[in-house]
Amino acid sequence: MRRRTLLRSLGASAAAFGAGCLGLGGEVVVSVQQSVRVPAGEGWSRELPDVSDSGGAISYEATSEDESFDVYLFRAEQFRYYDEYVKGRDPERTPKGIEQFSKVAVETDGGVYEAATANGGARESLDAAGPYHFVVDHSNYRLGHRMDDHADELSAFVELELVEDRI
């Protein structure tokens, strides 16, 4: 598992470096390649700056060998409701986040659960106004995937890139 994670990290770094050298667009403003552990009933989140005015884009791939999970990309005002939910409060709404980027991880042929932007984690335009919160969810928020009361901690690997296009 650790060898595979290291190889994936090296490959992703080389791809990002190569894309920058080849002029495939924009300035990377956030780059995450990280193993995360998410307790049952909670979520791992990363705040992201607004890139909508500059023609920004996002790409992500989140994987786990444990079980299915949800990924959400929330605008700041939507994230407030999610945060209330995972803190045990009863929010008045449970927004889906930006639907194009909010997904349930599905099992691949290799038995790994994956949620990603289109075409296996390719960049997609991000036109919605930010700031944003990227979330790997391991709760019953919106019941995208059902988690029982005695679920184990989720171990996942997140590759996330947010690009600002200054051309």
Short mmCIF file of N, CA and C in Angstrom, two decimals:
data_model
loop_
_atom_site.label_atom_id
_atom_site.label_comp_id
_atom_site.label_asym_id
_atom_site.label_seq_id
_atom_site.Cartn_x
_atom_site.Cartn_y
_atom_site.Cartn_z
N MET A 1 0.82 -1.19 0.00
CA MET A 1 0.00 0.00 0.00
C MET A 1 0.87 1.26 0.00
N ARG A 2 1.89 1.30 0.86
CA ARG A 2 2.74 2.49 0.93
C ARG A 2 3.53 2.67 -0.36
N ARG A 3 3.99 1.57 -0.94
CA ARG A 3 4.74 1.65 -2.19
C ARG A 3 3.86 2.22 -3.29
N ARG A 4 2.61 1.73 -3.36
CA ARG A 4 1.69 2.20 -4.38
C ARG A 4 1.40 3.69 -4.19
N THR A 5 1.21 4.12 -2.94
CA THR A 5 0.95 5.53 -2.65
C THR A 5 2.14 6.39 -3.06
N LEU A 6 3.36 5.92 -2.74
CA LEU A 6 4.55 6.65 -3.12
C LEU A 6 4.67 6.76 -4.64
N LEU A 7 4.45 5.65 -5.33
CA LEU A 7 4.55 5.67 -6.79
C LEU A 7 3.50 6.59 -7.41
N ARG A 8 2.29 6.57 -6.85
CA ARG A 8 1.24 7.46 -7.37
C ARG A 8 1.62 8.92 -7.14
N SER A 9 2.18 9.22 -5.96
CA SER A 9 2.58 10.59 -5.65
C SER A 9 3.67 11.05 -6.60
N LEU A 10 4.66 10.20 -6.84
CA LEU A 10 5.73 10.56 -7.76
C LEU A 10 5.20 10.76 -9.18
N GLY A 11 4.31 9.88 -9.61
CA GLY A 11 3.73 10.00 -10.94
C GLY A 11 2.91 11.27 -11.09
N ALA A 12 2.11 11.58 -10.07
CA ALA A 12 1.30 12.80 -10.12
C ALA A 12 2.17 14.04 -10.13
N SER A 13 3.25 14.02 -9.35
CA SER A 13 4.16 15.16 -9.31
C SER A 13 4.82 15.36 -10.67
N ALA A 14 5.26 14.27 -11.28
CA ALA A 14 5.89 14.36 -12.60
C ALA A 14 4.91 14.88 -13.64
N ALA A 15 3.66 14.42 -13.56
CA ALA A 15 2.64 14.88 -14.51
C ALA A 15 2.37 16.37 -14.34
N ALA A 16 2.27 16.82 -13.09
CA ALA A 16 2.03 18.24 -12.84
C ALA A 16 3.20 19.08 -13.33
N PHE A 17 4.42 18.62 -13.07
CA PHE A 17 5.61 19.32 -13.53
C PHE A 17 5.63 19.39 -15.06
N GLY A 18 5.33 18.26 -15.69
CA GLY A 18 5.33 18.20 -17.14
C GLY A 18 4.27 19.10 -17.74
N ALA A 19 3.11 19.15 -17.14
CA ALA A 19 2.04 20.01 -17.65
C ALA A 19 2.45 21.46 -17.58
N GLY A 20 3.12 21.86 -16.50
CA GLY A 20 3.58 23.23 -16.37
C GLY A 20 4.63 23.56 -17.41
N CYS A 21 5.54 22.63 -17.65
CA CYS A 21 6.61 22.86 -18.63
C CYS A 21 6.06 22.91 -20.05
N LEU A 22 5.02 22.17 -20.31
CA LEU A 22 4.47 22.13 -21.65
C LEU A 22 3.48 23.26 -21.91
N GLY A 23 3.22 24.08 -20.88
CA GLY A 23 2.32 25.21 -21.06
C GLY A 23 0.87 24.80 -21.21
N LEU A 24 0.45 23.76 -20.47
CA LEU A 24 -0.92 23.29 -20.59
C LEU A 24 -1.87 24.07 -19.70
N GLY A 25 -1.50 25.25 -19.31
CA GLY A 25 -2.44 26.17 -18.76
C GLY A 25 -2.41 26.44 -17.28
N GLY A 26 -2.35 27.71 -16.98
CA GLY A 26 -2.61 28.22 -15.67
C GLY A 26 -1.53 28.03 -14.63
N GLU A 27 -1.79 28.70 -13.52
CA GLU A 27 -0.91 28.64 -12.36
C GLU A 27 -1.58 27.79 -11.29
N VAL A 28 -0.88 26.79 -10.80
CA VAL A 28 -1.42 25.94 -9.75
C VAL A 28 -1.42 26.74 -8.45
N VAL A 29 -2.61 26.93 -7.87
CA VAL A 29 -2.71 27.68 -6.62
C VAL A 29 -2.90 26.76 -5.41
N VAL A 30 -3.38 25.54 -5.63
CA VAL A 30 -3.48 24.54 -4.57
C VAL A 30 -3.13 23.19 -5.17
N SER A 31 -2.25 22.47 -4.51
CA SER A 31 -1.90 21.12 -4.93
C SER A 31 -1.83 20.26 -3.67
N VAL A 32 -2.65 19.22 -3.64
CA VAL A 32 -2.69 18.32 -2.49
C VAL A 32 -2.49 16.90 -3.00
N GLN A 33 -1.57 16.19 -2.38
CA GLN A 33 -1.36 14.77 -2.61
C GLN A 33 -1.12 14.20 -1.23
N GLN A 34 -2.19 13.67 -0.63
CA GLN A 34 -2.13 13.37 0.80
C GLN A 34 -3.00 12.18 1.16
N SER A 35 -2.48 11.34 2.04
CA SER A 35 -3.30 10.30 2.67
C SER A 35 -4.06 10.95 3.80
N VAL A 36 -5.35 10.67 3.88
CA VAL A 36 -6.17 11.26 4.94
C VAL A 36 -6.90 10.15 5.69
N ARG A 37 -7.16 10.40 6.96
CA ARG A 37 -7.94 9.48 7.78
C ARG A 37 -9.16 10.25 8.26
N VAL A 38 -10.34 9.67 8.01
CA VAL A 38 -11.59 10.36 8.31
C VAL A 38 -12.39 9.52 9.30
N PRO A 39 -12.56 10.02 10.53
CA PRO A 39 -13.36 9.27 11.50
C PRO A 39 -14.81 9.11 11.02
N ALA A 40 -15.44 8.03 11.43
CA ALA A 40 -16.85 7.79 11.10
C ALA A 40 -17.69 8.96 11.58
N GLY A 41 -18.59 9.42 10.74
CA GLY A 41 -19.48 10.52 11.09
C GLY A 41 -18.90 11.89 10.83
N GLU A 42 -17.71 11.94 10.22
CA GLU A 42 -17.05 13.23 9.97
C GLU A 42 -16.61 13.35 8.52
N GLY A 43 -15.89 14.42 8.24
CA GLY A 43 -15.35 14.64 6.91
C GLY A 43 -13.99 15.31 7.01
N TRP A 44 -13.17 15.11 5.99
CA TRP A 44 -11.90 15.82 5.86
C TRP A 44 -12.15 16.92 4.85
N SER A 45 -11.73 18.15 5.17
CA SER A 45 -11.99 19.25 4.24
C SER A 45 -10.76 20.11 4.04
N ARG A 46 -10.76 20.78 2.91
CA ARG A 46 -9.71 21.72 2.56
C ARG A 46 -10.37 22.94 1.96
N GLU A 47 -10.08 24.11 2.52
CA GLU A 47 -10.62 25.36 1.98
C GLU A 47 -9.81 25.75 0.75
N LEU A 48 -10.52 26.21 -0.29
CA LEU A 48 -9.89 26.57 -1.55
C LEU A 48 -10.29 27.99 -1.94
N PRO A 49 -9.37 28.77 -2.52
CA PRO A 49 -9.70 30.15 -2.91
C PRO A 49 -10.57 30.20 -4.16
N ASP A 50 -11.19 31.33 -4.37
CA ASP A 50 -12.03 31.56 -5.55
C ASP A 50 -11.16 31.72 -6.79
N VAL A 51 -11.42 30.91 -7.80
CA VAL A 51 -10.69 31.03 -9.08
C VAL A 51 -11.64 31.25 -10.25
N SER A 52 -12.91 31.53 -9.95
CA SER A 52 -13.91 31.62 -11.01
C SER A 52 -13.69 32.82 -11.93
N ASP A 53 -13.25 33.95 -11.42
CA ASP A 53 -13.05 35.15 -12.24
C ASP A 53 -11.90 34.99 -13.23
N SER A 54 -10.95 34.13 -12.90
CA SER A 54 -9.77 33.99 -13.75
C SER A 54 -9.88 32.82 -14.72
N GLY A 55 -11.04 32.19 -14.80
CA GLY A 55 -11.18 31.03 -15.67
C GLY A 55 -10.49 29.81 -15.09
N GLY A 56 -10.64 29.61 -13.79
CA GLY A 56 -9.95 28.54 -13.09
C GLY A 56 -10.51 27.16 -13.39
N ALA A 57 -9.77 26.16 -12.90
CA ALA A 57 -10.17 24.77 -13.10
C ALA A 57 -9.77 23.95 -11.87
N ILE A 58 -10.42 22.80 -11.73
CA ILE A 58 -10.13 21.90 -10.63
C ILE A 58 -10.01 20.48 -11.19
N SER A 59 -9.15 19.70 -10.55
CA SER A 59 -9.10 18.28 -10.84
C SER A 59 -8.88 17.57 -9.51
N TYR A 60 -9.50 16.40 -9.37
CA TYR A 60 -9.27 15.62 -8.17
C TYR A 60 -9.51 14.15 -8.44
N GLU A 61 -8.89 13.35 -7.62
CA GLU A 61 -9.14 11.92 -7.56
C GLU A 61 -8.95 11.53 -6.10
N ALA A 62 -9.98 10.94 -5.54
CA ALA A 62 -9.91 10.45 -4.16
C ALA A 62 -10.20 8.96 -4.20
N THR A 63 -9.34 8.17 -3.55
CA THR A 63 -9.47 6.71 -3.59
C THR A 63 -9.36 6.13 -2.19
N SER A 64 -9.99 4.97 -2.02
CA SER A 64 -9.90 4.24 -0.75
C SER A 64 -10.04 2.75 -1.03
N GLU A 65 -9.28 1.97 -0.30
CA GLU A 65 -9.42 0.52 -0.38
C GLU A 65 -10.41 0.02 0.66
N ASP A 66 -10.89 0.91 1.54
CA ASP A 66 -11.75 0.54 2.65
C ASP A 66 -13.21 0.34 2.24
N GLU A 67 -13.83 1.42 1.79
CA GLU A 67 -15.26 1.41 1.47
C GLU A 67 -15.61 2.67 0.69
N SER A 68 -16.86 2.74 0.27
CA SER A 68 -17.33 3.90 -0.47
C SER A 68 -17.39 5.13 0.46
N PHE A 69 -17.39 6.29 -0.14
CA PHE A 69 -17.45 7.56 0.58
C PHE A 69 -18.01 8.59 -0.39
N ASP A 70 -18.22 9.79 0.07
CA ASP A 70 -18.71 10.87 -0.77
C ASP A 70 -17.67 11.97 -0.88
N VAL A 71 -17.70 12.68 -1.99
CA VAL A 71 -16.87 13.87 -2.17
C VAL A 71 -17.82 15.02 -2.51
N TYR A 72 -17.59 16.14 -1.86
CA TYR A 72 -18.39 17.34 -2.12
C TYR A 72 -17.46 18.51 -2.39
N LEU A 73 -17.88 19.38 -3.29
CA LEU A 73 -17.25 20.67 -3.44
C LEU A 73 -18.33 21.69 -3.12
N PHE A 74 -18.17 22.35 -1.99
CA PHE A 74 -19.15 23.32 -1.51
C PHE A 74 -18.66 24.74 -1.74
N ARG A 75 -19.59 25.65 -2.00
CA ARG A 75 -19.32 27.07 -1.86
C ARG A 75 -19.31 27.33 -0.34
N ALA A 76 -18.69 28.41 0.06
CA ALA A 76 -18.56 28.70 1.50
C ALA A 76 -19.91 28.71 2.21
N GLU A 77 -20.93 29.31 1.60
CA GLU A 77 -22.24 29.39 2.26
C GLU A 77 -22.90 28.02 2.36
N GLN A 78 -22.61 27.10 1.45
CA GLN A 78 -23.14 25.74 1.53
C GLN A 78 -22.42 24.92 2.59
N PHE A 79 -21.11 25.14 2.72
CA PHE A 79 -20.30 24.37 3.66
C PHE A 79 -20.78 24.56 5.09
N ARG A 80 -21.31 25.71 5.38
CA ARG A 80 -21.82 26.00 6.73
C ARG A 80 -22.83 24.95 7.16
N TYR A 81 -23.72 24.54 6.27
CA TYR A 81 -24.73 23.53 6.59
C TYR A 81 -24.10 22.16 6.80
N TYR A 82 -23.13 21.83 5.96
CA TYR A 82 -22.43 20.55 6.12
C TYR A 82 -21.71 20.52 7.47
N ASP A 83 -21.03 21.59 7.80
CA ASP A 83 -20.30 21.67 9.06
C ASP A 83 -21.24 21.51 10.26
N GLU A 84 -22.41 22.12 10.19
CA GLU A 84 -23.41 21.95 11.26
C GLU A 84 -23.80 20.48 11.39
N TYR A 85 -24.01 19.82 10.26
CA TYR A 85 -24.43 18.42 10.27
C TYR A 85 -23.40 17.52 10.95
N VAL A 86 -22.14 17.63 10.55
CA VAL A 86 -21.13 16.72 11.11
C VAL A 86 -20.80 17.07 12.56
N LYS A 87 -21.18 18.24 13.01
CA LYS A 87 -21.00 18.61 14.42
C LYS A 87 -22.19 18.18 15.27
N GLY A 88 -23.14 17.46 14.65
CA GLY A 88 -24.27 16.92 15.40
C GLY A 88 -25.48 17.83 15.52
N ARG A 89 -25.44 18.95 14.85
CA ARG A 89 -26.59 19.85 14.86
C ARG A 89 -27.55 19.44 13.74
N ASP A 90 -28.70 20.06 13.71
CA ASP A 90 -29.71 19.75 12.70
C ASP A 90 -29.85 20.95 11.77
N PRO A 91 -29.08 20.99 10.66
CA PRO A 91 -29.15 22.16 9.78
C PRO A 91 -30.50 22.25 9.07
N GLU A 92 -30.87 23.46 8.70
CA GLU A 92 -32.16 23.66 8.02
C GLU A 92 -32.14 23.13 6.60
N ARG A 93 -30.94 22.96 6.03
CA ARG A 93 -30.79 22.43 4.67
C ARG A 93 -29.58 21.49 4.62
N THR A 94 -29.55 20.66 3.60
CA THR A 94 -28.37 19.82 3.33
C THR A 94 -28.05 19.93 1.83
N PRO A 95 -27.41 21.03 1.44
CA PRO A 95 -27.13 21.23 0.01
C PRO A 95 -26.17 20.18 -0.55
N LYS A 96 -26.30 19.95 -1.85
CA LYS A 96 -25.49 18.96 -2.56
C LYS A 96 -24.09 19.47 -2.86
N GLY A 97 -23.85 20.72 -2.70
CA GLY A 97 -22.59 21.29 -3.15
C GLY A 97 -22.70 21.59 -4.64
N ILE A 98 -21.60 21.83 -5.28
CA ILE A 98 -21.59 22.08 -6.72
C ILE A 98 -21.73 20.72 -7.38
N GLU A 99 -22.91 20.45 -7.94
CA GLU A 99 -23.28 19.10 -8.39
C GLU A 99 -22.29 18.46 -9.35
N GLN A 100 -21.71 19.22 -10.22
CA GLN A 100 -20.77 18.70 -11.20
C GLN A 100 -19.57 18.00 -10.53
N PHE A 101 -19.22 18.44 -9.33
CA PHE A 101 -18.03 17.93 -8.65
C PHE A 101 -18.33 17.09 -7.42
N SER A 102 -19.58 17.01 -6.99
CA SER A 102 -19.95 16.24 -5.81
C SER A 102 -20.36 14.84 -6.24
N LYS A 103 -19.66 13.81 -5.73
CA LYS A 103 -19.86 12.45 -6.22
C LYS A 103 -19.77 11.41 -5.12
N VAL A 104 -20.37 10.27 -5.39
CA VAL A 104 -20.23 9.09 -4.54
C VAL A 104 -19.10 8.25 -5.14
N ALA A 105 -18.18 7.81 -4.30
CA ALA A 105 -17.09 6.94 -4.78
C ALA A 105 -17.67 5.60 -5.18
N VAL A 106 -17.26 5.12 -6.35
CA VAL A 106 -17.73 3.83 -6.85
C VAL A 106 -16.56 2.85 -6.91
N GLU A 107 -16.88 1.58 -6.80
CA GLU A 107 -15.86 0.55 -6.81
C GLU A 107 -15.37 0.32 -8.23
N THR A 108 -14.07 0.33 -8.42
CA THR A 108 -13.46 0.07 -9.72
C THR A 108 -13.23 -1.43 -9.88
N ASP A 109 -12.78 -1.82 -11.06
CA ASP A 109 -12.49 -3.24 -11.33
C ASP A 109 -11.44 -3.79 -10.37
N GLY A 110 -10.54 -2.94 -9.89
CA GLY A 110 -9.49 -3.37 -8.99
C GLY A 110 -9.91 -3.44 -7.53
N GLY A 111 -11.18 -3.18 -7.24
CA GLY A 111 -11.66 -3.25 -5.87
C GLY A 111 -11.38 -2.00 -5.04
N VAL A 112 -10.95 -0.93 -5.69
CA VAL A 112 -10.70 0.34 -5.02
C VAL A 112 -11.89 1.26 -5.27
N TYR A 113 -12.27 2.02 -4.27
CA TYR A 113 -13.36 2.99 -4.42
C TYR A 113 -12.76 4.32 -4.86
N GLU A 114 -13.40 4.93 -5.87
CA GLU A 114 -12.84 6.14 -6.46
C GLU A 114 -13.93 7.17 -6.78
N ALA A 115 -13.62 8.42 -6.49
CA ALA A 115 -14.42 9.56 -6.94
C ALA A 115 -13.44 10.52 -7.60
N ALA A 116 -13.78 11.02 -8.78
CA ALA A 116 -12.85 11.87 -9.52
C ALA A 116 -13.60 12.80 -10.46
N THR A 117 -12.90 13.85 -10.87
CA THR A 117 -13.45 14.69 -11.92
C THR A 117 -13.50 13.85 -13.19
N ALA A 118 -14.16 14.37 -14.20
CA ALA A 118 -14.37 13.62 -15.46
C ALA A 118 -13.05 13.09 -16.03
N ASN A 119 -13.16 12.01 -16.77
CA ASN A 119 -12.01 11.41 -17.46
C ASN A 119 -10.88 11.03 -16.50
N GLY A 120 -11.27 10.45 -15.36
CA GLY A 120 -10.27 9.93 -14.43
C GLY A 120 -9.45 10.97 -13.70
N GLY A 121 -10.02 12.12 -13.45
CA GLY A 121 -9.32 13.15 -12.70
C GLY A 121 -8.78 14.30 -13.53
N ALA A 122 -9.31 14.47 -14.74
CA ALA A 122 -8.86 15.57 -15.61
C ALA A 122 -9.39 16.91 -15.11
N ARG A 123 -8.73 17.98 -15.52
CA ARG A 123 -9.18 19.32 -15.13
C ARG A 123 -10.53 19.64 -15.74
N GLU A 124 -11.35 20.30 -14.92
CA GLU A 124 -12.65 20.80 -15.38
C GLU A 124 -12.78 22.26 -14.96
N SER A 125 -13.39 23.05 -15.83
CA SER A 125 -13.61 24.46 -15.52
C SER A 125 -14.43 24.61 -14.27
N LEU A 126 -14.06 25.61 -13.47
CA LEU A 126 -14.77 25.90 -12.23
C LEU A 126 -15.29 27.32 -12.33
N ASP A 127 -16.56 27.44 -12.78
CA ASP A 127 -17.15 28.75 -13.03
C ASP A 127 -17.92 29.30 -11.84
N ALA A 128 -18.30 28.44 -10.89
CA ALA A 128 -19.07 28.88 -9.72
C ALA A 128 -18.19 29.75 -8.82
N ALA A 129 -18.77 30.81 -8.29
CA ALA A 129 -18.03 31.71 -7.41
C ALA A 129 -17.65 31.01 -6.12
N GLY A 130 -16.46 31.28 -5.62
CA GLY A 130 -15.95 30.69 -4.38
C GLY A 130 -15.90 31.73 -3.29
N PRO A 131 -15.17 31.48 -2.24
CA PRO A 131 -14.27 30.36 -2.00
C PRO A 131 -15.04 29.05 -1.85
N TYR A 132 -14.27 27.95 -1.84
CA TYR A 132 -14.85 26.62 -1.85
C TYR A 132 -14.30 25.79 -0.69
N HIS A 133 -14.98 24.68 -0.44
CA HIS A 133 -14.50 23.67 0.52
C HIS A 133 -14.61 22.33 -0.17
N PHE A 134 -13.48 21.64 -0.31
CA PHE A 134 -13.44 20.30 -0.85
C PHE A 134 -13.55 19.35 0.34
N VAL A 135 -14.47 18.38 0.26
CA VAL A 135 -14.74 17.50 1.40
C VAL A 135 -14.72 16.04 0.98
N VAL A 136 -14.00 15.22 1.73
CA VAL A 136 -14.11 13.77 1.65
C VAL A 136 -14.97 13.39 2.84
N ASP A 137 -16.19 12.93 2.57
CA ASP A 137 -17.19 12.72 3.61
C ASP A 137 -17.33 11.24 3.99
N HIS A 138 -17.33 11.00 5.30
CA HIS A 138 -17.52 9.64 5.84
C HIS A 138 -18.63 9.69 6.89
N SER A 139 -19.74 10.31 6.49
CA SER A 139 -20.91 10.41 7.37
C SER A 139 -22.14 10.03 6.55
N ASN A 140 -23.29 10.18 7.13
CA ASN A 140 -24.54 9.92 6.41
C ASN A 140 -25.16 11.21 5.86
N TYR A 141 -24.35 12.22 5.65
CA TYR A 141 -24.82 13.47 5.07
C TYR A 141 -25.45 13.17 3.71
N ARG A 142 -26.66 13.58 3.51
CA ARG A 142 -27.43 13.38 2.27
C ARG A 142 -27.57 11.91 1.88
N LEU A 143 -27.05 11.00 2.66
CA LEU A 143 -27.19 9.56 2.45
C LEU A 143 -26.71 9.13 1.07
N GLY A 144 -25.64 9.75 0.57
CA GLY A 144 -25.05 9.34 -0.71
C GLY A 144 -24.57 7.90 -0.63
N HIS A 145 -23.93 7.57 0.44
CA HIS A 145 -23.60 6.17 0.74
C HIS A 145 -23.98 5.96 2.20
N ARG A 146 -24.52 4.83 2.49
CA ARG A 146 -24.98 4.52 3.83
C ARG A 146 -23.83 4.05 4.69
N MET A 147 -23.70 4.62 5.88
CA MET A 147 -22.68 4.21 6.83
C MET A 147 -23.39 3.75 8.10
N ASP A 148 -23.00 2.58 8.63
CA ASP A 148 -23.66 2.12 9.84
C ASP A 148 -23.06 2.82 11.06
N ASP A 149 -23.71 2.66 12.20
CA ASP A 149 -23.33 3.37 13.42
C ASP A 149 -21.96 2.94 13.96
N HIS A 150 -21.47 1.79 13.53
CA HIS A 150 -20.21 1.27 14.06
C HIS A 150 -19.13 1.21 12.98
N ALA A 151 -19.19 2.12 12.04
CA ALA A 151 -18.23 2.12 10.93
C ALA A 151 -16.82 2.45 11.43
N ASP A 152 -15.85 1.91 10.74
CA ASP A 152 -14.44 2.21 11.04
C ASP A 152 -14.04 3.52 10.39
N GLU A 153 -12.89 4.01 10.80
CA GLU A 153 -12.30 5.19 10.20
C GLU A 153 -11.99 4.91 8.72
N LEU A 154 -12.19 5.89 7.88
CA LEU A 154 -11.90 5.77 6.45
C LEU A 154 -10.47 6.23 6.19
N SER A 155 -9.74 5.44 5.44
CA SER A 155 -8.40 5.82 5.00
C SER A 155 -8.49 6.06 3.49
N ALA A 156 -8.11 7.25 3.05
CA ALA A 156 -8.23 7.61 1.63
C ALA A 156 -6.98 8.36 1.18
N PHE A 157 -6.78 8.38 -0.13
CA PHE A 157 -5.70 9.17 -0.71
C PHE A 157 -6.34 10.22 -1.61
N VAL A 158 -5.96 11.48 -1.42
CA VAL A 158 -6.54 12.59 -2.15
C VAL A 158 -5.48 13.26 -3.02
N GLU A 159 -5.79 13.39 -4.30
CA GLU A 159 -5.00 14.19 -5.22
C GLU A 159 -5.92 15.30 -5.71
N LEU A 160 -5.56 16.52 -5.43
CA LEU A 160 -6.40 17.67 -5.72
C LEU A 160 -5.54 18.78 -6.29
N GLU A 161 -6.02 19.41 -7.36
CA GLU A 161 -5.30 20.54 -7.94
C GLU A 161 -6.29 21.61 -8.33
N LEU A 162 -6.00 22.83 -7.91
CA LEU A 162 -6.81 23.99 -8.27
C LEU A 162 -5.92 24.92 -9.06
N VAL A 163 -6.40 25.33 -10.24
CA VAL A 163 -5.57 26.11 -11.17
C VAL A 163 -6.26 27.43 -11.46
N GLU A 164 -5.46 28.46 -11.48
CA GLU A 164 -5.91 29.79 -11.86
C GLU A 164 -5.31 30.10 -13.22
N ASP A 165 -6.14 30.45 -14.18
CA ASP A 165 -5.67 30.72 -15.53
C ASP A 165 -5.48 32.22 -15.68
N ARG A 166 -4.25 32.64 -15.80
CA ARG A 166 -3.94 34.07 -15.88
C ARG A 166 -3.66 34.53 -17.31
N ILE A 167 -4.05 33.73 -18.29
CA ILE A 167 -3.77 34.07 -19.69
C ILE A 167 -4.75 35.09 -20.18
#
